[in-house]
Amino acid sequence: MSSVSDKSQFDHLSEPPLDPHYALKELFHADNHPKKVILGSGVYRDDNSEPWILPTVQKVQPLAPAEAIVRENQDSSRYEYLPISGFAPFISTARQVLFGPLGDKDARVVSMHTVSGTGANSLGARFLAETLKPSAVWLSDPSWVNHENIWGLVGVNVEKYPYWDAATKKLNFEGMIGTLETVARPGDVVLLHACAHNPTGVDPSKEQWKRVADVCQQRGLFPFFDCAYQGFASGNLAEDAWAVRHFVERGLLEMAVAQSFSKNMGLYGERVGALHLLCGTATAAQKAKGHLSRLQRGQVSQPPTMGARLAATILADEELFQSWLGDLKEMSGRIRGMREALYGELVRLATPGEWGHVVSQIGMFSYTGLTPEQVAAIQDDSHVYILKSGRISVAGLNTNNVKYVTEAIDAAVRKHPF
Ligand SMILES: Cc1ncc(COP(=O)(O)O)c(C=O)c1O
């Protein structure tokens, strides 16, 4: 019988900290309290706290046994490998959603179908690290937790520009623009959230976006938009892509956009996304495509098919597209309604503090301004799970739990005053 070793070449590894979202989820699942609530993850839930399969998605892919779906669909090539750049009908329609109806015509844009928004961020980071060799990538402080991880993995120095002003609970725009103007170096990458900033829920105004574009142009900074919530923020695709389209219209900026259909189509696990790179010339775009393909080949070879087929079917069919616009209105509207309900309850209870930001913020998240002490009290006393940063996923609120959650917040704020 062979002996079993008590040593490993990996014994020296330290235990990396658990991602805060997953740590929170584990605690929540271990809790048996009947009224427990989790406001952690960035996933949409309906008014009964259930995942919501968009009615439009169900029209294309009805919930049925796998055999029935396969029999219905006679396309025998559906499980074949895609090209390295992905499913062409998906790329074409995704570009139109992002850049507008003519968005598919610009030969200076090269697009890759990616493993959702994370894959697009990651492929873009790898490509820019290799080609531009920036002295730093500038992330908003705070930003989506994975940004720092993704850029760290490709060996680029991560720096932060001011974003959230804890005192005013608003955007610290002067801090942001001042840092980009005076500290960031030409050739650096600036990561920008196209809309519905994660985690704060605070976006620049159109006038402020114009100033950011000016600074990128004047200082030679490379804008990289992360567009994970188009249509989910305002319910309007053009409105949520305004910043991206404005940067494109400038004509002189080269830029990248990571696009995700996880949230706006509710296709989280299908991993549907794209990376778009706008180059100064069509020739440069062709060369960039070769390098993006090389990187994609080494990471995933070819992207997955099913989700992209679903998305492309919806985006290309006028009736389904209109139906999807209705779904976007429903999701964004329910979230706005929950913001108002939360605010209304806080006012009714006369909870100490100023809470107007809860309704002025946009998208899935609200940076509440709750302190770590208050967050801990909310969890311990009321079994409501919120990230330590005080960020709540408003999508986790519904008409059944919003009163209970507000009472939990009220009690914690009185126990541990600001
Ligand atoms: C800002 C931001 N970017 C990207 C993503 C990536 O999402 P996915 O990989 O599911 O498309 C998320 C998801 O939460 C996000 O909030």
JSON list of N, CA and C in Angstrom, two decimals, residues 118-176:
[
{"chain": "A", "resi": 118, "resn": "THR", "atom": "N", "xyz": [-16.84, 40.39, -15.49]},
{"chain": "A", "resi": 118, "resn": "THR", "atom": "CA", "xyz": [-15.57, 40.10, -14.83]},
{"chain": "A", "resi": 118, "resn": "THR", "atom": "C", "xyz": [-14.52, 39.71, -15.88]},
{"chain": "A", "resi": 119, "resn": "GLY", "atom": "N", "xyz": [-14.92, 38.86, -16.81]},
{"chain": "A", "resi": 119, "resn": "GLY", "atom": "CA", "xyz": [-14.00, 38.45, -17.87]},
{"chain": "A", "resi": 119, "resn": "GLY", "atom": "C", "xyz": [-13.57, 39.63, -18.73]},
{"chain": "A", "resi": 120, "resn": "ALA", "atom": "N", "xyz": [-14.51, 40.57, -18.96]},
{"chain": "A", "resi": 120, "resn": "ALA", "atom": "CA", "xyz": [-14.18, 41.74, -19.77]},
{"chain": "A", "resi": 120, "resn": "ALA", "atom": "C", "xyz": [-13.20, 42.65, -19.03]},
{"chain": "A", "resi": 121, "resn": "ASN", "atom": "N", "xyz": [-13.44, 42.84, -17.74]},
{"chain": "A", "resi": 121, "resn": "ASN", "atom": "CA", "xyz": [-12.51, 43.64, -16.93]},
{"chain": "A", "resi": 121, "resn": "ASN", "atom": "C", "xyz": [-11.13, 42.99, -16.94]},
{"chain": "A", "resi": 122, "resn": "SER", "atom": "N", "xyz": [-11.13, 41.69, -16.80]},
{"chain": "A", "resi": 122, "resn": "SER", "atom": "CA", "xyz": [-9.88, 40.96, -16.68]},
{"chain": "A", "resi": 122, "resn": "SER", "atom": "C", "xyz": [-9.09, 40.95, -18.00]},
{"chain": "A", "resi": 123, "resn": "LEU", "atom": "N", "xyz": [-9.81, 40.69, -19.12]},
{"chain": "A", "resi": 123, "resn": "LEU", "atom": "CA", "xyz": [-9.14, 40.68, -20.42]},
{"chain": "A", "resi": 123, "resn": "LEU", "atom": "C", "xyz": [-8.61, 42.09, -20.74]},
{"chain": "A", "resi": 124, "resn": "GLY", "atom": "N", "xyz": [-9.42, 43.10, -20.45]},
{"chain": "A", "resi": 124, "resn": "GLY", "atom": "CA", "xyz": [-9.00, 44.48, -20.70]},
{"chain": "A", "resi": 124, "resn": "GLY", "atom": "C", "xyz": [-7.78, 44.83, -19.86]},
{"chain": "A", "resi": 125, "resn": "ALA", "atom": "N", "xyz": [-7.78, 44.44, -18.59]},
{"chain": "A", "resi": 125, "resn": "ALA", "atom": "CA", "xyz": [-6.66, 44.75, -17.71]},
{"chain": "A", "resi": 125, "resn": "ALA", "atom": "C", "xyz": [-5.38, 44.08, -18.22]},
{"chain": "A", "resi": 126, "resn": "ARG", "atom": "N", "xyz": [-5.52, 42.84, -18.64]},
{"chain": "A", "resi": 126, "resn": "ARG", "atom": "CA", "xyz": [-4.34, 42.11, -19.14]},
{"chain": "A", "resi": 126, "resn": "ARG", "atom": "C", "xyz": [-3.78, 42.77, -20.39]},
{"chain": "A", "resi": 127, "resn": "PHE", "atom": "N", "xyz": [-4.69, 43.12, -21.29]},
{"chain": "A", "resi": 127, "resn": "PHE", "atom": "CA", "xyz": [-4.27, 43.73, -22.55]},
{"chain": "A", "resi": 127, "resn": "PHE", "atom": "C", "xyz": [-3.59, 45.09, -22.29]},
{"chain": "A", "resi": 128, "resn": "LEU", "atom": "N", "xyz": [-4.20, 45.91, -21.45]},
{"chain": "A", "resi": 128, "resn": "LEU", "atom": "CA", "xyz": [-3.63, 47.24, -21.21]},
{"chain": "A", "resi": 128, "resn": "LEU", "atom": "C", "xyz": [-2.34, 47.16, -20.42]},
{"chain": "A", "resi": 129, "resn": "ALA", "atom": "N", "xyz": [-2.26, 46.21, -19.49]},
{"chain": "A", "resi": 129, "resn": "ALA", "atom": "CA", "xyz": [-1.01, 46.05, -18.73]},
{"chain": "A", "resi": 129, "resn": "ALA", "atom": "C", "xyz": [0.13, 45.72, -19.68]},
{"chain": "A", "resi": 130, "resn": "GLU", "atom": "N", "xyz": [-0.18, 44.86, -20.65]},
{"chain": "A", "resi": 130, "resn": "GLU", "atom": "CA", "xyz": [0.85, 44.40, -21.57]},
{"chain": "A", "resi": 130, "resn": "GLU", "atom": "C", "xyz": [1.22, 45.46, -22.62]},
{"chain": "A", "resi": 131, "resn": "THR", "atom": "N", "xyz": [0.21, 46.19, -23.11]},
{"chain": "A", "resi": 131, "resn": "THR", "atom": "CA", "xyz": [0.45, 47.09, -24.23]},
{"chain": "A", "resi": 131, "resn": "THR", "atom": "C", "xyz": [0.80, 48.51, -23.81]},
{"chain": "A", "resi": 132, "resn": "LEU", "atom": "N", "xyz": [0.08, 49.05, -22.83]},
{"chain": "A", "resi": 132, "resn": "LEU", "atom": "CA", "xyz": [0.34, 50.44, -22.41]},
{"chain": "A", "resi": 132, "resn": "LEU", "atom": "C", "xyz": [1.37, 50.53, -21.29]},
{"chain": "A", "resi": 133, "resn": "LYS", "atom": "N", "xyz": [1.54, 49.44, -20.54]},
{"chain": "A", "resi": 133, "resn": "LYS", "atom": "CA", "xyz": [2.42, 49.43, -19.37]},
{"chain": "A", "resi": 133, "resn": "LYS", "atom": "C", "xyz": [2.21, 50.67, -18.51]},
{"chain": "A", "resi": 134, "resn": "PRO", "atom": "N", "xyz": [0.98, 50.88, -18.03]},
{"chain": "A", "resi": 134, "resn": "PRO", "atom": "CA", "xyz": [0.70, 52.09, -17.25]},
{"chain": "A", "resi": 134, "resn": "PRO", "atom": "C", "xyz": [1.46, 52.07, -15.93]},
{"chain": "A", "resi": 135, "resn": "SER", "atom": "N", "xyz": [1.81, 53.26, -15.41]},
{"chain": "A", "resi": 135, "resn": "SER", "atom": "CA", "xyz": [2.49, 53.29, -14.11]},
{"chain": "A", "resi": 135, "resn": "SER", "atom": "C", "xyz": [1.46, 52.97, -13.02]},
{"chain": "A", "resi": 136, "resn": "ALA", "atom": "N", "xyz": [0.17, 53.16, -13.33]},
{"chain": "A", "resi": 136, "resn": "ALA", "atom": "CA", "xyz": [-0.88, 52.82, -12.35]},
{"chain": "A", "resi": 136, "resn": "ALA", "atom": "C", "xyz": [-2.23, 52.73, -13.03]},
{"chain": "A", "resi": 137, "resn": "VAL", "atom": "N", "xyz": [-3.15, 52.00, -12.37]},
{"chain": "A", "resi": 137, "resn": "VAL", "atom": "CA", "xyz": [-4.56, 52.11, -12.71]},
{"chain": "A", "resi": 137, "resn": "VAL", "atom": "C", "xyz": [-5.20, 52.87, -11.55]},
{"chain": "A", "resi": 138, "resn": "TRP", "atom": "N", "xyz": [-6.07, 53.84, -11.90]},
{"chain": "A", "resi": 138, "resn": "TRP", "atom": "CA", "xyz": [-6.73, 54.64, -10.87]},
{"chain": "A", "resi": 138, "resn": "TRP", "atom": "C", "xyz": [-8.15, 54.14, -10.66]},
{"chain": "A", "resi": 139, "resn": "LEU", "atom": "N", "xyz": [-8.42, 53.69, -9.44]},
{"chain": "A", "resi": 139, "resn": "LEU", "atom": "CA", "xyz": [-9.76, 53.20, -9.09]},
{"chain": "A", "resi": 139, "resn": "LEU", "atom": "C", "xyz": [-10.43, 54.23, -8.19]},
{"chain": "A", "resi": 140, "resn": "SER", "atom": "N", "xyz": [-11.76, 54.31, -8.28]},
{"chain": "A", "resi": 140, "resn": "SER", "atom": "CA", "xyz": [-12.47, 55.19, -7.36]},
{"chain": "A", "resi": 140, "resn": "SER", "atom": "C", "xyz": [-12.33, 54.63, -5.94]},
{"chain": "A", "resi": 141, "resn": "ASP", "atom": "N", "xyz": [-12.33, 55.52, -4.97]},
{"chain": "A", "resi": 141, "resn": "ASP", "atom": "CA", "xyz": [-12.26, 55.10, -3.57]},
{"chain": "A", "resi": 141, "resn": "ASP", "atom": "C", "xyz": [-13.61, 55.38, -2.92]},
{"chain": "A", "resi": 142, "resn": "PRO", "atom": "N", "xyz": [-14.45, 54.35, -2.74]},
{"chain": "A", "resi": 142, "resn": "PRO", "atom": "CA", "xyz": [-14.23, 52.91, -2.96]},
{"chain": "A", "resi": 142, "resn": "PRO", "atom": "C", "xyz": [-14.65, 52.51, -4.39]},
{"chain": "A", "resi": 143, "resn": "SER", "atom": "N", "xyz": [-14.38, 51.23, -4.72]},
{"chain": "A", "resi": 143, "resn": "SER", "atom": "CA", "xyz": [-14.80, 50.68, -6.00]},
{"chain": "A", "resi": 143, "resn": "SER", "atom": "C", "xyz": [-15.30, 49.26, -5.79]},
{"chain": "A", "resi": 144, "resn": "TRP", "atom": "N", "xyz": [-15.79, 48.64, -6.86]},
{"chain": "A", "resi": 144, "resn": "TRP", "atom": "CA", "xyz": [-16.17, 47.22, -6.80]},
{"chain": "A", "resi": 144, "resn": "TRP", "atom": "C", "xyz": [-14.95, 46.45, -6.29]},
{"chain": "A", "resi": 145, "resn": "VAL", "atom": "N", "xyz": [-15.13, 45.58, -5.30]},
{"chain": "A", "resi": 145, "resn": "VAL", "atom": "CA", "xyz": [-13.99, 44.95, -4.64]},
{"chain": "A", "resi": 145, "resn": "VAL", "atom": "C", "xyz": [-13.08, 44.18, -5.60]},
{"chain": "A", "resi": 146, "resn": "ASN", "atom": "N", "xyz": [-13.65, 43.65, -6.67]},
{"chain": "A", "resi": 146, "resn": "ASN", "atom": "CA", "xyz": [-12.86, 42.81, -7.57]},
{"chain": "A", "resi": 146, "resn": "ASN", "atom": "C", "xyz": [-11.90, 43.62, -8.46]},
{"chain": "A", "resi": 147, "resn": "HIS", "atom": "N", "xyz": [-12.15, 44.93, -8.61]},
{"chain": "A", "resi": 147, "resn": "HIS", "atom": "CA", "xyz": [-11.25, 45.72, -9.47]},
{"chain": "A", "resi": 147, "resn": "HIS", "atom": "C", "xyz": [-9.80, 45.64, -9.00]},
{"chain": "A", "resi": 148, "resn": "GLU", "atom": "N", "xyz": [-9.62, 45.81, -7.70]},
{"chain": "A", "resi": 148, "resn": "GLU", "atom": "CA", "xyz": [-8.25, 45.81, -7.16]},
{"chain": "A", "resi": 148, "resn": "GLU", "atom": "C", "xyz": [-7.61, 44.43, -7.36]},
{"chain": "A", "resi": 149, "resn": "ASN", "atom": "N", "xyz": [-8.40, 43.40, -7.16]},
{"chain": "A", "resi": 149, "resn": "ASN", "atom": "CA", "xyz": [-7.92, 42.03, -7.35]},
{"chain": "A", "resi": 149, "resn": "ASN", "atom": "C", "xyz": [-7.50, 41.80, -8.81]},
{"chain": "A", "resi": 150, "resn": "ILE", "atom": "N", "xyz": [-8.38, 42.20, -9.74]},
{"chain": "A", "resi": 150, "resn": "ILE", "atom": "CA", "xyz": [-8.13, 41.98, -11.17]},
{"chain": "A", "resi": 150, "resn": "ILE", "atom": "C", "xyz": [-6.85, 42.69, -11.62]},
{"chain": "A", "resi": 151, "resn": "TRP", "atom": "N", "xyz": [-6.69, 43.95, -11.22]},
{"chain": "A", "resi": 151, "resn": "TRP", "atom": "CA", "xyz": [-5.51, 44.70, -11.67]},
{"chain": "A", "resi": 151, "resn": "TRP", "atom": "C", "xyz": [-4.25, 44.24, -10.94]},
{"chain": "A", "resi": 152, "resn": "GLY", "atom": "N", "xyz": [-4.41, 43.80, -9.70]},
{"chain": "A", "resi": 152, "resn": "GLY", "atom": "CA", "xyz": [-3.28, 43.23, -8.96]},
{"chain": "A", "resi": 152, "resn": "GLY", "atom": "C", "xyz": [-2.77, 41.97, -9.65]},
{"chain": "A", "resi": 153, "resn": "LEU", "atom": "N", "xyz": [-3.71, 41.17, -10.16]},
{"chain": "A", "resi": 153, "resn": "LEU", "atom": "CA", "xyz": [-3.33, 39.91, -10.81]},
{"chain": "A", "resi": 153, "resn": "LEU", "atom": "C", "xyz": [-2.51, 40.13, -12.08]},
{"chain": "A", "resi": 154, "resn": "VAL", "atom": "N", "xyz": [-2.69, 41.30, -12.72]},
{"chain": "A", "resi": 154, "resn": "VAL", "atom": "CA", "xyz": [-1.90, 41.55, -13.93]},
{"chain": "A", "resi": 154, "resn": "VAL", "atom": "C", "xyz": [-0.70, 42.44, -13.62]},
{"chain": "A", "resi": 155, "resn": "GLY", "atom": "N", "xyz": [-0.45, 42.64, -12.33]},
{"chain": "A", "resi": 155, "resn": "GLY", "atom": "CA", "xyz": [0.80, 43.28, -11.90]},
{"chain": "A", "resi": 155, "resn": "GLY", "atom": "C", "xyz": [0.83, 44.79, -12.09]},
{"chain": "A", "resi": 156, "resn": "VAL", "atom": "N", "xyz": [-0.35, 45.42, -12.17]},
{"chain": "A", "resi": 156, "resn": "VAL", "atom": "CA", "xyz": [-0.36, 46.89, -12.31]},
{"chain": "A", "resi": 156, "resn": "VAL", "atom": "C", "xyz": [-0.59, 47.51, -10.93]},
{"chain": "A", "resi": 157, "resn": "ASN", "atom": "N", "xyz": [0.20, 48.54, -10.65]},
{"chain": "A", "resi": 157, "resn": "ASN", "atom": "CA", "xyz": [0.09, 49.28, -9.41]},
{"chain": "A", "resi": 157, "resn": "ASN", "atom": "C", "xyz": [-1.30, 49.93, -9.30]},
{"chain": "A", "resi": 158, "resn": "VAL", "atom": "N", "xyz": [-1.99, 49.70, -8.19]},
{"chain": "A", "resi": 158, "resn": "VAL", "atom": "CA", "xyz": [-3.35, 50.25, -8.03]},
{"chain": "A", "resi": 158, "resn": "VAL", "atom": "C", "xyz": [-3.30, 51.52, -7.18]},
{"chain": "A", "resi": 159, "resn": "GLU", "atom": "N", "xyz": [-3.84, 52.61, -7.71]},
{"chain": "A", "resi": 159, "resn": "GLU", "atom": "CA", "xyz": [-3.95, 53.87, -6.95]},
{"chain": "A", "resi": 159, "resn": "GLU", "atom": "C", "xyz": [-5.43, 54.23, -6.90]},
{"chain": "A", "resi": 160, "resn": "LYS", "atom": "N", "xyz": [-5.77, 55.13, -5.96]},
{"chain": "A", "resi": 160, "resn": "LYS", "atom": "CA", "xyz": [-7.20, 55.47, -5.80]},
{"chain": "A", "resi": 160, "resn": "LYS", "atom": "C", "xyz": [-7.43, 56.97, -5.91]},
{"chain": "A", "resi": 161, "resn": "TYR", "atom": "N", "xyz": [-8.49, 57.34, -6.62]},
{"chain": "A", "resi": 161, "resn": "TYR", "atom": "CA", "xyz": [-8.89, 58.75, -6.63]},
{"chain": "A", "resi": 161, "resn": "TYR", "atom": "C", "xyz": [-10.08, 58.91, -5.68]},
{"chain": "A", "resi": 162, "resn": "PRO", "atom": "N", "xyz": [-10.14, 60.07, -4.98]},
{"chain": "A", "resi": 162, "resn": "PRO", "atom": "CA", "xyz": [-11.25, 60.27, -4.04]},
{"chain": "A", "resi": 162, "resn": "PRO", "atom": "C", "xyz": [-12.58, 60.18, -4.77]},
{"chain": "A", "resi": 163, "resn": "TYR", "atom": "N", "xyz": [-13.58, 59.62, -4.14]},
{"chain": "A", "resi": 163, "resn": "TYR", "atom": "CA", "xyz": [-14.90, 59.50, -4.77]},
{"chain": "A", "resi": 163, "resn": "TYR", "atom": "C", "xyz": [-16.03, 59.79, -3.78]},
{"chain": "A", "resi": 164, "resn": "TRP", "atom": "N", "xyz": [-16.07, 59.03, -2.72]},
{"chain": "A", "resi": 164, "resn": "TRP", "atom": "CA", "xyz": [-17.18, 59.16, -1.74]},
{"chain": "A", "resi": 164, "resn": "TRP", "atom": "C", "xyz": [-16.77, 60.11, -0.65]},
{"chain": "A", "resi": 165, "resn": "ASP", "atom": "N", "xyz": [-17.60, 61.11, -0.41]},
{"chain": "A", "resi": 165, "resn": "ASP", "atom": "CA", "xyz": [-17.35, 62.03, 0.70]},
{"chain": "A", "resi": 165, "resn": "ASP", "atom": "C", "xyz": [-18.24, 61.60, 1.86]},
{"chain": "A", "resi": 166, "resn": "ALA", "atom": "N", "xyz": [-17.63, 61.02, 2.89]},
{"chain": "A", "resi": 166, "resn": "ALA", "atom": "CA", "xyz": [-18.42, 60.44, 3.98]},
{"chain": "A", "resi": 166, "resn": "ALA", "atom": "C", "xyz": [-19.18, 61.54, 4.74]},
{"chain": "A", "resi": 167, "resn": "ALA", "atom": "N", "xyz": [-18.63, 62.75, 4.77]},
{"chain": "A", "resi": 167, "resn": "ALA", "atom": "CA", "xyz": [-19.28, 63.82, 5.54]},
{"chain": "A", "resi": 167, "resn": "ALA", "atom": "C", "xyz": [-20.58, 64.27, 4.86]},
{"chain": "A", "resi": 168, "resn": "THR", "atom": "N", "xyz": [-20.52, 64.45, 3.54]},
{"chain": "A", "resi": 168, "resn": "THR", "atom": "CA", "xyz": [-21.72, 64.95, 2.83]},
{"chain": "A", "resi": 168, "resn": "THR", "atom": "C", "xyz": [-22.55, 63.81, 2.25]},
{"chain": "A", "resi": 169, "resn": "LYS", "atom": "N", "xyz": [-22.00, 62.61, 2.26]},
{"chain": "A", "resi": 169, "resn": "LYS", "atom": "CA", "xyz": [-22.62, 61.43, 1.63]},
{"chain": "A", "resi": 169, "resn": "LYS", "atom": "C", "xyz": [-22.91, 61.70, 0.15]},
{"chain": "A", "resi": 170, "resn": "LYS", "atom": "N", "xyz": [-21.97, 62.43, -0.47]},
{"chain": "A", "resi": 170, "resn": "LYS", "atom": "CA", "xyz": [-22.10, 62.75, -1.90]},
{"chain": "A", "resi": 170, "resn": "LYS", "atom": "C", "xyz": [-20.77, 62.45, -2.57]},
{"chain": "A", "resi": 171, "resn": "LEU", "atom": "N", "xyz": [-20.74, 62.72, -3.89]},
{"chain": "A", "resi": 171, "resn": "LEU", "atom": "CA", "xyz": [-19.52, 62.55, -4.65]},
{"chain": "A", "resi": 171, "resn": "LEU", "atom": "C", "xyz": [-18.53, 63.66, -4.30]},
{"chain": "A", "resi": 172, "resn": "ASN", "atom": "N", "xyz": [-17.30, 63.29, -4.04]},
{"chain": "A", "resi": 172, "resn": "ASN", "atom": "CA", "xyz": [-16.24, 64.29, -3.81]},
{"chain": "A", "resi": 172, "resn": "ASN", "atom": "C", "xyz": [-15.63, 64.60, -5.18]},
{"chain": "A", "resi": 173, "resn": "PHE", "atom": "N", "xyz": [-16.36, 65.38, -5.96]},
{"chain": "A", "resi": 173, "resn": "PHE", "atom": "CA", "xyz": [-15.93, 65.57, -7.34]},
{"chain": "A", "resi": 173, "resn": "PHE", "atom": "C", "xyz": [-14.64, 66.36, -7.44]},
{"chain": "A", "resi": 174, "resn": "GLU", "atom": "N", "xyz": [-14.50, 67.39, -6.62]},
{"chain": "A", "resi": 174, "resn": "GLU", "atom": "CA", "xyz": [-13.27, 68.20, -6.71]},
{"chain": "A", "resi": 174, "resn": "GLU", "atom": "C", "xyz": [-12.05, 67.34, -6.36]},
{"chain": "A", "resi": 175, "resn": "GLY", "atom": "N", "xyz": [-12.21, 66.47, -5.37]},
{"chain": "A", "resi": 175, "resn": "GLY", "atom": "CA", "xyz": [-11.11, 65.57, -5.00]},
{"chain": "A", "resi": 175, "resn": "GLY", "atom": "C", "xyz": [-10.77, 64.63, -6.15]},
{"chain": "A", "resi": 176, "resn": "MET", "atom": "N", "xyz": [-11.81, 64.12, -6.80]},
{"chain": "A", "resi": 176, "resn": "MET", "atom": "CA", "xyz": [-11.63, 63.18, -7.91]},
{"chain": "A", "resi": 176, "resn": "MET", "atom": "C", "xyz": [-10.90, 63.86, -9.07]}
]
